[in-house]
Tab-separated table of N, CA, C and O in Angstrom:
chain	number	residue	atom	x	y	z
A	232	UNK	N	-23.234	-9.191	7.258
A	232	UNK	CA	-24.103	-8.586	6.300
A	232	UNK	C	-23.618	-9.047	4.925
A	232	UNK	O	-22.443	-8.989	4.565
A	233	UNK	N	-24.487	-9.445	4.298
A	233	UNK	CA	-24.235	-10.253	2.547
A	233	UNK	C	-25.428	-9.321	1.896
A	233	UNK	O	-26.516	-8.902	2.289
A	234	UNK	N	-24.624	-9.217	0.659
A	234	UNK	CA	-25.858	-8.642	-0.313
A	234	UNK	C	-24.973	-8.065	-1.660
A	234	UNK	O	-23.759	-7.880	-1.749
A	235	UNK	N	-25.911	-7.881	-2.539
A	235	UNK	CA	-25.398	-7.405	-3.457
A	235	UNK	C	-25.511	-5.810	-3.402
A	235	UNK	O	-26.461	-5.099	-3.730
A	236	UNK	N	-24.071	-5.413	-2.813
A	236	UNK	CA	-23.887	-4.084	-2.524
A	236	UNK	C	-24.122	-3.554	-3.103
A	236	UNK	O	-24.731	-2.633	-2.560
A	237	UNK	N	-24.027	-3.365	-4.686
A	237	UNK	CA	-23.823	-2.535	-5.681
A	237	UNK	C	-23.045	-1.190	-5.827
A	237	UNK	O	-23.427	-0.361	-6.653
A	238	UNK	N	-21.935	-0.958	-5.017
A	238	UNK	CA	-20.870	-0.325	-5.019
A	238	UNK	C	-19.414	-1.219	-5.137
A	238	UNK	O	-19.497	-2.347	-4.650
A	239	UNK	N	-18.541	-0.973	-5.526
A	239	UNK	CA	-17.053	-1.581	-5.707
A	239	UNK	C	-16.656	-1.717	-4.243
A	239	UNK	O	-17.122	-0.996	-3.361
A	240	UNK	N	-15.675	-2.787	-4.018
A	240	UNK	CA	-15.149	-2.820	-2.733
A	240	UNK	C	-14.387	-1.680	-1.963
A	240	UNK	O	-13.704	-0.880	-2.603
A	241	UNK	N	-14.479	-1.611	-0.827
A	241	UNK	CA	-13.368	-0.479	-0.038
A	241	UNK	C	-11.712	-0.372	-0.827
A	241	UNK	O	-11.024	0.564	-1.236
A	242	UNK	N	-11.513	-2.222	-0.754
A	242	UNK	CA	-10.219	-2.491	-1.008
A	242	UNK	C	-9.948	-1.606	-1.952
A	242	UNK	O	-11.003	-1.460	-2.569
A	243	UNK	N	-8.943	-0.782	-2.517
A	243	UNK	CA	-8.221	-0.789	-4.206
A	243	UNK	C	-7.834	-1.768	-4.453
A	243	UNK	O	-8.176	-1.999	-5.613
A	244	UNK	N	-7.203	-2.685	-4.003
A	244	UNK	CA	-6.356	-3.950	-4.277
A	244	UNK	C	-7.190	-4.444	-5.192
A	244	UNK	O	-6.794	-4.606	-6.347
A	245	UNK	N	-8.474	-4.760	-4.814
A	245	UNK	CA	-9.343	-5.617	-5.788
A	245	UNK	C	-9.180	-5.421	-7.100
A	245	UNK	O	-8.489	-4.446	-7.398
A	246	UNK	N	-9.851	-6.413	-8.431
A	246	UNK	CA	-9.356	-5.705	-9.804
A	246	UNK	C	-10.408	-4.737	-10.097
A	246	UNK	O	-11.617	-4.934	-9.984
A	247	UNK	N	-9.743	-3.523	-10.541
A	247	UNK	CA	-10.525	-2.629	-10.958
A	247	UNK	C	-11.985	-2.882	-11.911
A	247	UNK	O	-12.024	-3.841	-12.681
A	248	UNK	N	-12.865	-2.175	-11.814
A	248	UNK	CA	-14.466	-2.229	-12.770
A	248	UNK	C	-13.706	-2.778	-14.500
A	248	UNK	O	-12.841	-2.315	-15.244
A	249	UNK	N	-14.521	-3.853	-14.518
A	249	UNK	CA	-14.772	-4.141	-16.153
A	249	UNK	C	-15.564	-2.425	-16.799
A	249	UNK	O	-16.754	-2.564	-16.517
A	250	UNK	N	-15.461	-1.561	-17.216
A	250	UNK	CA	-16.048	-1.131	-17.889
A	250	UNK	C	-16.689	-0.607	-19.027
A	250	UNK	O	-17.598	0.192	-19.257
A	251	UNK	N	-15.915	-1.321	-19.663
A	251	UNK	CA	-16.555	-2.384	-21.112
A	251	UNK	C	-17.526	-2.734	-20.895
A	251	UNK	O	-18.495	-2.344	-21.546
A	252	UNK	N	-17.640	-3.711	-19.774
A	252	UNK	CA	-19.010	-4.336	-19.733
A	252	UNK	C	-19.593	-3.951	-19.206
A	252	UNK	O	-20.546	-4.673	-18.914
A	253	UNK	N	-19.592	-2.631	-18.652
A	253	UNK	CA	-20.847	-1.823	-17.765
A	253	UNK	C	-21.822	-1.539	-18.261
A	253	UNK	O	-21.880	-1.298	-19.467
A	254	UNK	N	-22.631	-1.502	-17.637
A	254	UNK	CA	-24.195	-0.906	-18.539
A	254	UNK	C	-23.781	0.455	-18.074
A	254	UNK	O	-22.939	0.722	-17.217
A	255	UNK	N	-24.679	1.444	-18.940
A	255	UNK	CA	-24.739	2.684	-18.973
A	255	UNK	C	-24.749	3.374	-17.182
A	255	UNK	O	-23.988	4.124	-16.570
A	256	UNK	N	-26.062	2.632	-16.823
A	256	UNK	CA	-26.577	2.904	-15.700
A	256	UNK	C	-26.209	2.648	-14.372
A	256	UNK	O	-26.780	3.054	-13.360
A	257	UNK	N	-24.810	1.659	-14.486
A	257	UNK	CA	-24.266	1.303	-13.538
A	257	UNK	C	-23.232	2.135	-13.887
A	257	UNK	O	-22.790	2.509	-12.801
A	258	UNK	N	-22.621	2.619	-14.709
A	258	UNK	CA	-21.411	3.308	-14.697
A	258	UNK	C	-21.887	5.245	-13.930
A	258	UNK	O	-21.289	6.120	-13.303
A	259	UNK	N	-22.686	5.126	-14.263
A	259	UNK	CA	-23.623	6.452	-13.386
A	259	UNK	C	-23.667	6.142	-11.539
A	259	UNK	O	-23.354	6.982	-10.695
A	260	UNK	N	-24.165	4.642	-11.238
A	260	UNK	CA	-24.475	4.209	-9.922
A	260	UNK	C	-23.337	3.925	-9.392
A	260	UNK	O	-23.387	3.926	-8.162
A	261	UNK	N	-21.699	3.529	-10.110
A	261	UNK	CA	-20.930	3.305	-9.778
A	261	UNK	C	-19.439	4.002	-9.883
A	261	UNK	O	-18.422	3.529	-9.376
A	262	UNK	N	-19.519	5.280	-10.680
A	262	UNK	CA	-17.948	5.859	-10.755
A	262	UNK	C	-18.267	7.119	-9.721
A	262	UNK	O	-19.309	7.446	-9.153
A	263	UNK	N	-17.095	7.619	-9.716
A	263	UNK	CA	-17.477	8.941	-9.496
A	263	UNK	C	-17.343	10.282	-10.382
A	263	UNK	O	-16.406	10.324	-11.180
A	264	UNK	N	-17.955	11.047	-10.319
A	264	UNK	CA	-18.063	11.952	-11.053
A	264	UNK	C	-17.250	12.649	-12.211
A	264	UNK	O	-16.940	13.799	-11.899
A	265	UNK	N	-16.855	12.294	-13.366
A	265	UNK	CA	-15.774	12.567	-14.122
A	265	UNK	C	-15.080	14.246	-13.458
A	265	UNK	O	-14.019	14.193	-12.836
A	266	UNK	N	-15.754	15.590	-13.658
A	266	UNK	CA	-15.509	16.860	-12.936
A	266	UNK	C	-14.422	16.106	-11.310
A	266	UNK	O	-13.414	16.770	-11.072
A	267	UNK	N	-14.551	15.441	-10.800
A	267	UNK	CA	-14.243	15.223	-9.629
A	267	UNK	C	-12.843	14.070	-9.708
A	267	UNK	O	-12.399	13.456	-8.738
A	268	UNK	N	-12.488	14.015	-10.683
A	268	UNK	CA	-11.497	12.850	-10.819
A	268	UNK	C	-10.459	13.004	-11.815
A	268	UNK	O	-9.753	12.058	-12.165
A	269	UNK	N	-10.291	14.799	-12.524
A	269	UNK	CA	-9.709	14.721	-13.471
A	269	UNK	C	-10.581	14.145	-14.922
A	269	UNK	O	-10.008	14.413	-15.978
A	270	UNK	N	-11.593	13.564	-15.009
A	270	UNK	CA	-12.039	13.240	-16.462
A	270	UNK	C	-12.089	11.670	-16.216
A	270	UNK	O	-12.900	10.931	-16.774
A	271	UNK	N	-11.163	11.273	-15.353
A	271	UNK	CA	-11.017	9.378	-15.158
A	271	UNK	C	-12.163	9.103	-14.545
A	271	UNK	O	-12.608	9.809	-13.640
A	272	UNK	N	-12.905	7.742	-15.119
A	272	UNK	CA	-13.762	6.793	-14.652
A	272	UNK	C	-12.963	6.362	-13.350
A	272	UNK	O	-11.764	6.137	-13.518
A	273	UNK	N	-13.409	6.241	-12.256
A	273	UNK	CA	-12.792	5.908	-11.055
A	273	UNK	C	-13.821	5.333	-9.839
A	273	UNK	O	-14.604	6.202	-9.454
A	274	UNK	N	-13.937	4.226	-9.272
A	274	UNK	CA	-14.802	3.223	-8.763
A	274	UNK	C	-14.901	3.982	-7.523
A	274	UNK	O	-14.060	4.349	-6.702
A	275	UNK	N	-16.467	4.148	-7.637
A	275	UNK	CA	-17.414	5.079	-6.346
A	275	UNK	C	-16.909	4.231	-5.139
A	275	UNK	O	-17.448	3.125	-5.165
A	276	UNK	N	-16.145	4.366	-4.201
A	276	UNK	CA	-15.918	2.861	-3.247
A	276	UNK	C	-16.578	3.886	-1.880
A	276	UNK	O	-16.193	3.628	-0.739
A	277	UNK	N	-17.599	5.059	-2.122
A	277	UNK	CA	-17.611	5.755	-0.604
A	277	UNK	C	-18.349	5.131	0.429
A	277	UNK	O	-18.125	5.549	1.565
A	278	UNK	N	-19.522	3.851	0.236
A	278	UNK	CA	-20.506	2.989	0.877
A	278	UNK	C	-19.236	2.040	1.147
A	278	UNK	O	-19.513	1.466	2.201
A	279	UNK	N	-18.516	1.786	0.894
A	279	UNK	CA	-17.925	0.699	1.337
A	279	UNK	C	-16.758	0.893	2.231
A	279	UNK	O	-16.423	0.164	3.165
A	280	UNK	N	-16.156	2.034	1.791
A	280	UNK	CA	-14.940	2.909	2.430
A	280	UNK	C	-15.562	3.513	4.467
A	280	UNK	O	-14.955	3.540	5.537
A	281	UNK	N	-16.992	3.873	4.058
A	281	UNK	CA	-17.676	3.993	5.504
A	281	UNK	C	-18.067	2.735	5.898
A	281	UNK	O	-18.493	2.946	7.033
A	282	UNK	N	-18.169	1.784	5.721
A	282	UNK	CA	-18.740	0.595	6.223
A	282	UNK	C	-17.324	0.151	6.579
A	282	UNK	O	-17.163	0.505	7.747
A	283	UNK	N	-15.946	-0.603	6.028
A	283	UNK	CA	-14.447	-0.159	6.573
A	283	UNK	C	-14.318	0.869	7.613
A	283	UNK	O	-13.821	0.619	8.711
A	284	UNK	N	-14.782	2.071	7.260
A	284	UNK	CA	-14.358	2.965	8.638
A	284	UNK	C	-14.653	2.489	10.029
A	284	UNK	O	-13.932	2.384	11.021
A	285	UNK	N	-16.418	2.131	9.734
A	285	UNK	CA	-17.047	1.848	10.685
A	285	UNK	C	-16.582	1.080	11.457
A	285	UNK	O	-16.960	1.391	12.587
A	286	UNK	N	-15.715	-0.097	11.468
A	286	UNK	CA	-14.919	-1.617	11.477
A	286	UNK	C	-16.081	-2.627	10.891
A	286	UNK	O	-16.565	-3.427	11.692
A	287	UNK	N	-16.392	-2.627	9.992
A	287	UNK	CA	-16.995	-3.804	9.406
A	287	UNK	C	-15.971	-4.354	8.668
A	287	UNK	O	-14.913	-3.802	8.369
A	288	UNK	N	-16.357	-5.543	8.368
A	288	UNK	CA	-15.055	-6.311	7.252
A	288	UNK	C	-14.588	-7.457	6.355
A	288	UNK	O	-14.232	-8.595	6.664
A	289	UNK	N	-14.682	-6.875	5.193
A	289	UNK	CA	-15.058	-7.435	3.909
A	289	UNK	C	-14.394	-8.493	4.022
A	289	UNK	O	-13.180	-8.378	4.191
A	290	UNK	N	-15.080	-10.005	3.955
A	290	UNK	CA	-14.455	-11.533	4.267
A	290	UNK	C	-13.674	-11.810	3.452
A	290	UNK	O	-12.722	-12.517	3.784
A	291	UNK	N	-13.822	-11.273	1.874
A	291	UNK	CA	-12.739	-11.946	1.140
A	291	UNK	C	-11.720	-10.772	1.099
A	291	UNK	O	-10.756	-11.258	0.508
A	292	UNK	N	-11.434	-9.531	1.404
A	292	UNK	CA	-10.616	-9.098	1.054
A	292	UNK	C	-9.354	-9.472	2.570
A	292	UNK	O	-8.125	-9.404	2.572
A	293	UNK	N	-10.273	-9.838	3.640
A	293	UNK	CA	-9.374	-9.697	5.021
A	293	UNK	C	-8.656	-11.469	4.666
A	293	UNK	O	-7.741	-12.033	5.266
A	294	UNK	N	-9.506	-11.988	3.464
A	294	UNK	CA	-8.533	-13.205	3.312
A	294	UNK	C	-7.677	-13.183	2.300
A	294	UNK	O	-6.587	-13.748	2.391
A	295	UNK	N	-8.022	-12.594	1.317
A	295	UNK	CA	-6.682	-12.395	0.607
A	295	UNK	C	-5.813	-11.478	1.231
A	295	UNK	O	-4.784	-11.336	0.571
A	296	UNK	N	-5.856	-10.687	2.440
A	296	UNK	CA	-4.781	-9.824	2.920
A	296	UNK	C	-3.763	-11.179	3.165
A	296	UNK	O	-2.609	-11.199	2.736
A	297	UNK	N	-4.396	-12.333	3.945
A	297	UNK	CA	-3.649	-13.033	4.471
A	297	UNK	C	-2.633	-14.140	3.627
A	297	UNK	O	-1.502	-14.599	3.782
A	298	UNK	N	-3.712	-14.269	2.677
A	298	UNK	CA	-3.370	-15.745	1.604
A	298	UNK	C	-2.660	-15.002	-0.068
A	298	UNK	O	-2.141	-15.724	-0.920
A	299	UNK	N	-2.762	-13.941	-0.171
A	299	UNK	CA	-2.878	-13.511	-1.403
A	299	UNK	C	-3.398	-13.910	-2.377
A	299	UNK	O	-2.934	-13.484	-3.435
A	300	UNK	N	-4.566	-14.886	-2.443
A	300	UNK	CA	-4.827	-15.484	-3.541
A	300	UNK	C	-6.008	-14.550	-4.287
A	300	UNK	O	-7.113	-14.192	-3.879
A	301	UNK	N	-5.245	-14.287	-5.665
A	301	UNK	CA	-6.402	-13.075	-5.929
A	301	UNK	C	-7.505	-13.945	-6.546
A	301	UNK	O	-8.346	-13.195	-7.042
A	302	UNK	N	-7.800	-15.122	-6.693
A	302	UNK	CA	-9.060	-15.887	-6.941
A	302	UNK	C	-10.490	-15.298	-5.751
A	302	UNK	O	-11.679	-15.422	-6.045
A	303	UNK	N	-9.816	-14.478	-4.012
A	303	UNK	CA	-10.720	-14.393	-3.343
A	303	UNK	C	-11.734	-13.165	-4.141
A	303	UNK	O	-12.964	-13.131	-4.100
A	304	UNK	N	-10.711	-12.079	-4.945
A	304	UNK	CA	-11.098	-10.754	-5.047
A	304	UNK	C	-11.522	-11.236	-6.597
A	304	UNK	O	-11.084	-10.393	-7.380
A	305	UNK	N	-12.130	-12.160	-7.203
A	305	UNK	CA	-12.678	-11.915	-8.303
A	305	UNK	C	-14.479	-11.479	-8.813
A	305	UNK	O	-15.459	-11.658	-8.090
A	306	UNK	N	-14.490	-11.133	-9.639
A	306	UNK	CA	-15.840	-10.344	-10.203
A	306	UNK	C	-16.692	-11.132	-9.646
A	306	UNK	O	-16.435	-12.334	-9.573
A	307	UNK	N	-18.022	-10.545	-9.078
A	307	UNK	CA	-19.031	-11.665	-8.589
A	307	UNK	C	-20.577	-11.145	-9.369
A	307	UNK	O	-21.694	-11.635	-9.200
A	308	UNK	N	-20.214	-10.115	-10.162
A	308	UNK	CA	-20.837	-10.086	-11.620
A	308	UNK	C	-20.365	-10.056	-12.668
A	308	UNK	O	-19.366	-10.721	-12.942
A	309	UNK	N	-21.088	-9.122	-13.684
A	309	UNK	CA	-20.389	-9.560	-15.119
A	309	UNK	C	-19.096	-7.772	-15.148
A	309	UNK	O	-18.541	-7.284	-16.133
A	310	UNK	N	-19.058	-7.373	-13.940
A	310	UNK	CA	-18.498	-6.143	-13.938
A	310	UNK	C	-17.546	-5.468	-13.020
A	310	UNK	O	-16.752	-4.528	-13.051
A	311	UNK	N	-18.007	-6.424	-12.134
A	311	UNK	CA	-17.232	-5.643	-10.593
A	311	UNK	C	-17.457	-6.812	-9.836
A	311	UNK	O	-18.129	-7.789	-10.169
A	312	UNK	N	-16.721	-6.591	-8.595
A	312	UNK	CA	-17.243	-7.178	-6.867
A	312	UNK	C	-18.209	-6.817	-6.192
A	312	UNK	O	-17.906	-6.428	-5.064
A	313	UNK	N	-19.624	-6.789	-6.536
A	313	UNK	CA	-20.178	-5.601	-5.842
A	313	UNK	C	-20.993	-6.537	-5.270
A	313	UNK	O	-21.960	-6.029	-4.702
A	314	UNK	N	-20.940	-7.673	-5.226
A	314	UNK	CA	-21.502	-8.377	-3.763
A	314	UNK	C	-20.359	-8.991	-3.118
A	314	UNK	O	-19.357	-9.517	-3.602
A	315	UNK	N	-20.770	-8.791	-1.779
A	315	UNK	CA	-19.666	-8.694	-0.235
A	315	UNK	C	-21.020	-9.462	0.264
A	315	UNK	O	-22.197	-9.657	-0.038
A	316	UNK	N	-19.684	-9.865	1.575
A	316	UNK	CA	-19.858	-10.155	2.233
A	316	UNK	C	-19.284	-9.733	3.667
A	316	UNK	O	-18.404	-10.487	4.082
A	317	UNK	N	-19.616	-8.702	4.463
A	317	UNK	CA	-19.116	-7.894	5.472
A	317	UNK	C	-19.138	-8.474	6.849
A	317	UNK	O	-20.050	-9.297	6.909
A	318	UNK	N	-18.523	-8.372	7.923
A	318	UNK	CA	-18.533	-8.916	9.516
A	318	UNK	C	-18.311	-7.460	9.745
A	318	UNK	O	-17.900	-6.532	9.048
A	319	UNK	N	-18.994	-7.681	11.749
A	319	UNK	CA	-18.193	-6.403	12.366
A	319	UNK	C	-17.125	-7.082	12.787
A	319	UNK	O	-16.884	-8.287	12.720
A	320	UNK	N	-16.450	-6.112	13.269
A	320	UNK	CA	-14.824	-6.165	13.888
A	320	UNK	C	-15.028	-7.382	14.726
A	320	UNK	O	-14.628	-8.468	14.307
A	321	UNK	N	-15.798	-7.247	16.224
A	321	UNK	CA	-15.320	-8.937	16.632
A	321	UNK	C	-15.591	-10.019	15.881
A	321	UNK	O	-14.891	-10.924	16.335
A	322	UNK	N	-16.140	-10.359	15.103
A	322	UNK	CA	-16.037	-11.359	13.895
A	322	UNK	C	-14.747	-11.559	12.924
A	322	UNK	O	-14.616	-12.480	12.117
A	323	UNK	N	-13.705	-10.374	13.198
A	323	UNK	CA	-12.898	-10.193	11.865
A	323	UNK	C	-12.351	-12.136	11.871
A	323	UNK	O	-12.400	-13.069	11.070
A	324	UNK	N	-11.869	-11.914	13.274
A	324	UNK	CA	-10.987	-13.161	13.502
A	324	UNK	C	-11.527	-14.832	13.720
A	324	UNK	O	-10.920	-15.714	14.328
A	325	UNK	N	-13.105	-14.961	12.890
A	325	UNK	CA	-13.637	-15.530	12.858
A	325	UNK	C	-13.743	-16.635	11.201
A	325	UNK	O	-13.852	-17.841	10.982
A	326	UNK	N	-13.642	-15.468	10.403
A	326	UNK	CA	-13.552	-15.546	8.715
A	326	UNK	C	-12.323	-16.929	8.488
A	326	UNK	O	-11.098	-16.815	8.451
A	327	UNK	N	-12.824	-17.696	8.413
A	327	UNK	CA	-11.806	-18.992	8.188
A	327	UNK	C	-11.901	-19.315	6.505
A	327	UNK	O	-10.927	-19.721	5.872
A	328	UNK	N	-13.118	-19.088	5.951
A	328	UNK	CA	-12.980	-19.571	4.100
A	328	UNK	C	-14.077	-18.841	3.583
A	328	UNK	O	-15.158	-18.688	4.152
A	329	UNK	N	-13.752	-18.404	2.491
A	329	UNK	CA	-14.426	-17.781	1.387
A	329	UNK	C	-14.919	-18.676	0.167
A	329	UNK	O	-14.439	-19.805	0.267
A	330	UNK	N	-15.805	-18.508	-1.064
A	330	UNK	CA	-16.179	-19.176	-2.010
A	330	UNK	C	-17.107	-18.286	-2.866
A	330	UNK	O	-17.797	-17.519	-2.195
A	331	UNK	N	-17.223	-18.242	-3.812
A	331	UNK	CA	-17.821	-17.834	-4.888
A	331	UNK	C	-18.591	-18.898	-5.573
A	331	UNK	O	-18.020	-19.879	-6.050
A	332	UNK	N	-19.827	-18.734	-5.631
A	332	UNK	CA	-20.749	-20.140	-6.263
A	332	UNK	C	-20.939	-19.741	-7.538
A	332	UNK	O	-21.741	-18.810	-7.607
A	333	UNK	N	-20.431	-20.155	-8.735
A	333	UNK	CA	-20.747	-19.940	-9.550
A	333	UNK	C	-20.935	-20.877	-10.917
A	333	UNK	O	-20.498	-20.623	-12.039
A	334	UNK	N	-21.784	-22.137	-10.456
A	334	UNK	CA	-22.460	-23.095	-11.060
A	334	UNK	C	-23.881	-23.295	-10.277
A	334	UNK	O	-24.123	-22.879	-9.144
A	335	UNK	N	-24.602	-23.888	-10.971
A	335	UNK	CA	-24.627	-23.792	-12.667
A	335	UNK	C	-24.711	-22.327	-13.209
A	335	UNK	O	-25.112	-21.264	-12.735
A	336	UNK	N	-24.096	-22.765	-14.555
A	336	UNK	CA	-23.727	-20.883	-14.766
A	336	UNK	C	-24.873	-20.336	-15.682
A	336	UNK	O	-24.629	-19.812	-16.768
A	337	UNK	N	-25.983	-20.470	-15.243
A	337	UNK	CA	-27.623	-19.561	-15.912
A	337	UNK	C	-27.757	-19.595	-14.320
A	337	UNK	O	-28.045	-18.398	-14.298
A	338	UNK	N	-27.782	-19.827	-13.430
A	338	UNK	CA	-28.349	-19.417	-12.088
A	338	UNK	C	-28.939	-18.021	-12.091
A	338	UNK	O	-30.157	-17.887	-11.974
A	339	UNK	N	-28.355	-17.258	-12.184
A	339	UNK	CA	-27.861	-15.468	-11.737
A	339	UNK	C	-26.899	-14.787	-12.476
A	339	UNK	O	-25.880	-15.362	-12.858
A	340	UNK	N	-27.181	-13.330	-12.771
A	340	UNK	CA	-26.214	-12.227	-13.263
A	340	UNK	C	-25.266	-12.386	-11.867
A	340	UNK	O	-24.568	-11.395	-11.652
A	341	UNK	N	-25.196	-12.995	-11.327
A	341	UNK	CA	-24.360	-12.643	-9.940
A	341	UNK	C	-23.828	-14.015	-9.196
A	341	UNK	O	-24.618	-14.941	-9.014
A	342	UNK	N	-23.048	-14.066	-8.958
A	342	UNK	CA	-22.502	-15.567	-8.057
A	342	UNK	C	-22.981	-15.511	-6.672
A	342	UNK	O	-23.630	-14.520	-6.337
A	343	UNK	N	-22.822	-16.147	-6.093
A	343	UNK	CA	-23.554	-16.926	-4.591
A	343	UNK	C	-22.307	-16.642	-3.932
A	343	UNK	O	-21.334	-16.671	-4.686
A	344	UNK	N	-22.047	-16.340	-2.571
A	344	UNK	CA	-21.065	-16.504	-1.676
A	344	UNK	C	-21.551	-17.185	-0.754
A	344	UNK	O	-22.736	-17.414	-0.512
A	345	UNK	N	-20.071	-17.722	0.095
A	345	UNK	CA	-20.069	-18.485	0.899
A	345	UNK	C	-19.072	-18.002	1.229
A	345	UNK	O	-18.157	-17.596	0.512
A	346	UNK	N	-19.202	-18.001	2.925
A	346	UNK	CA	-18.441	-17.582	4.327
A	346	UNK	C	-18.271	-18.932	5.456
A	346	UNK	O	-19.287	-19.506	5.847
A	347	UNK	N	-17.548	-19.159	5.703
A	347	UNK	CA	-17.289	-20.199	6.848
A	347	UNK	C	-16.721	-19.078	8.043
A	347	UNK	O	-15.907	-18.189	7.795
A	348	UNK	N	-17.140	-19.251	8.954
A	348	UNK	CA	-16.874	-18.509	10.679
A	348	UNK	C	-16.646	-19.491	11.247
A	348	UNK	O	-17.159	-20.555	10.902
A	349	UNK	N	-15.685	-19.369	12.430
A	349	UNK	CA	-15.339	-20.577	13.775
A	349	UNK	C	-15.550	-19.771	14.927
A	349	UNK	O	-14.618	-19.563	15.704
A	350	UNK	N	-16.770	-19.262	15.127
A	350	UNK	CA	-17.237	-18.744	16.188
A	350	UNK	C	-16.868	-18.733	17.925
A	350	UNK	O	-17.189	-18.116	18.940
A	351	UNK	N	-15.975	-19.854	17.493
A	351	UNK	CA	-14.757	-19.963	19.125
A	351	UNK	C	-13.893	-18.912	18.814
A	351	UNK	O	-13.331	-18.495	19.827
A	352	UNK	N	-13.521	-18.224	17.607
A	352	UNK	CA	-12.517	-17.589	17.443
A	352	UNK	C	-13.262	-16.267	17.262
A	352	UNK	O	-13.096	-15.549	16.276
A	353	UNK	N	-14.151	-15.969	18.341
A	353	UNK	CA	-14.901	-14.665	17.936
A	353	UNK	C	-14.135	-14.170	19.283
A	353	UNK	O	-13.791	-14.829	20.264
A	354	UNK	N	-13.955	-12.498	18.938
A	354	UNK	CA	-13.348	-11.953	19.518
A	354	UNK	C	-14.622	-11.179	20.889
A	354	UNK	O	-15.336	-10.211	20.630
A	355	UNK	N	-14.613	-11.890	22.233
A	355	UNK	CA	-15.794	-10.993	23.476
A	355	UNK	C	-15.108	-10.211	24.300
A	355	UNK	O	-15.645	-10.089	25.401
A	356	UNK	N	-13.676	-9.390	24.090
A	356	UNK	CA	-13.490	-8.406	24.808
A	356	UNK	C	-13.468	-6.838	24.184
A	356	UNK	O	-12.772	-5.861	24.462
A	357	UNK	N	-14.648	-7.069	23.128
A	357	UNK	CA	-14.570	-5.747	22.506
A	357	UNK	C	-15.714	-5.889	21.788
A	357	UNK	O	-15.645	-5.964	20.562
A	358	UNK	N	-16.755	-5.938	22.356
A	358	UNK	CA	-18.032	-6.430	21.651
A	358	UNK	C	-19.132	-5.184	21.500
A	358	UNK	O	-19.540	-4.525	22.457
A	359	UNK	N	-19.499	-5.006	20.221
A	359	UNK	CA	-20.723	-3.993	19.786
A	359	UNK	C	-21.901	-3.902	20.782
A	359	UNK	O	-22.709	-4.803	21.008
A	360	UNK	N	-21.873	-2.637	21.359
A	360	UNK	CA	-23.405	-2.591	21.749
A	360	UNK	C	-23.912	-1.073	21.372
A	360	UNK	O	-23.264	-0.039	21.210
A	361	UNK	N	-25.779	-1.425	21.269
A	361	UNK	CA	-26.529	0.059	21.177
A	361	UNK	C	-26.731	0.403	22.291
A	361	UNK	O	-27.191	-0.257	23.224
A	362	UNK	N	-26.271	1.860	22.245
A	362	UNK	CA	-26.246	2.841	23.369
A	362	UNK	C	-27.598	3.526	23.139
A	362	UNK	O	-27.966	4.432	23.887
């Protein structure tokens, strides 16, 4: 699943919200509730934190677990990470490279991702089905 989530990643690791550069209306769609946090602006991560629960799993963060390169976890707008790119669980071990497209730079308020999978390395002894 790819899209522009519009919530912050599960991870904390990631870098926290630009919010300087937030628009008004995203800082509403995206913190949580000042009453609920002490007064601190603090990144709504609960759509993403259940989609993690669920075992889905965010491609660039399960590659910077591995590589540390925090180039995977950078802004893919002018504010946040808030487009992902998610697998379910037998896919985790599939995620071989990540990319951020971000030329030419008038394209989009938002960068392009790219996912590479090696689908031999998909995991079939634990595979999703609807009941």
């Amino acid at each position: 699943m790819a899209g522009d989530i519009n919530y912050p990643p599960a991870d904390p690791t990631s870098p926290s919200p630009d919010y300087a550069a937030m628009l008004p209306y995203n800082k509403s769609a995206r913190t949580r509730l000042p009453s609920e946090t002490g007064g601190q602006l603090v990144p709504d991560r609960r759509v993403t934190e259940i989609l993690a629960y669920t075992g889905f799993v965010d491609a660039a963060a399960k590659l910077f677990e591995e590589r540390g390169d925090k180039e995977l976890l950078r802004r893919t707008a002018t504010d946040d990470r808030i487009d992902q790119l998610w697998v379910s669980g037998p896919l985790r071990d599939t995620i071989t490279d990540y990319a951020l497209l971000d030329t030419p730079a008038d394209a989009s308020d938002h960068h392009g991702l790219v996912v590479r999978i090696d689908l031999d390395r998909a995991r079939t002894d634990n595979m999703w089905e609807y009941k």
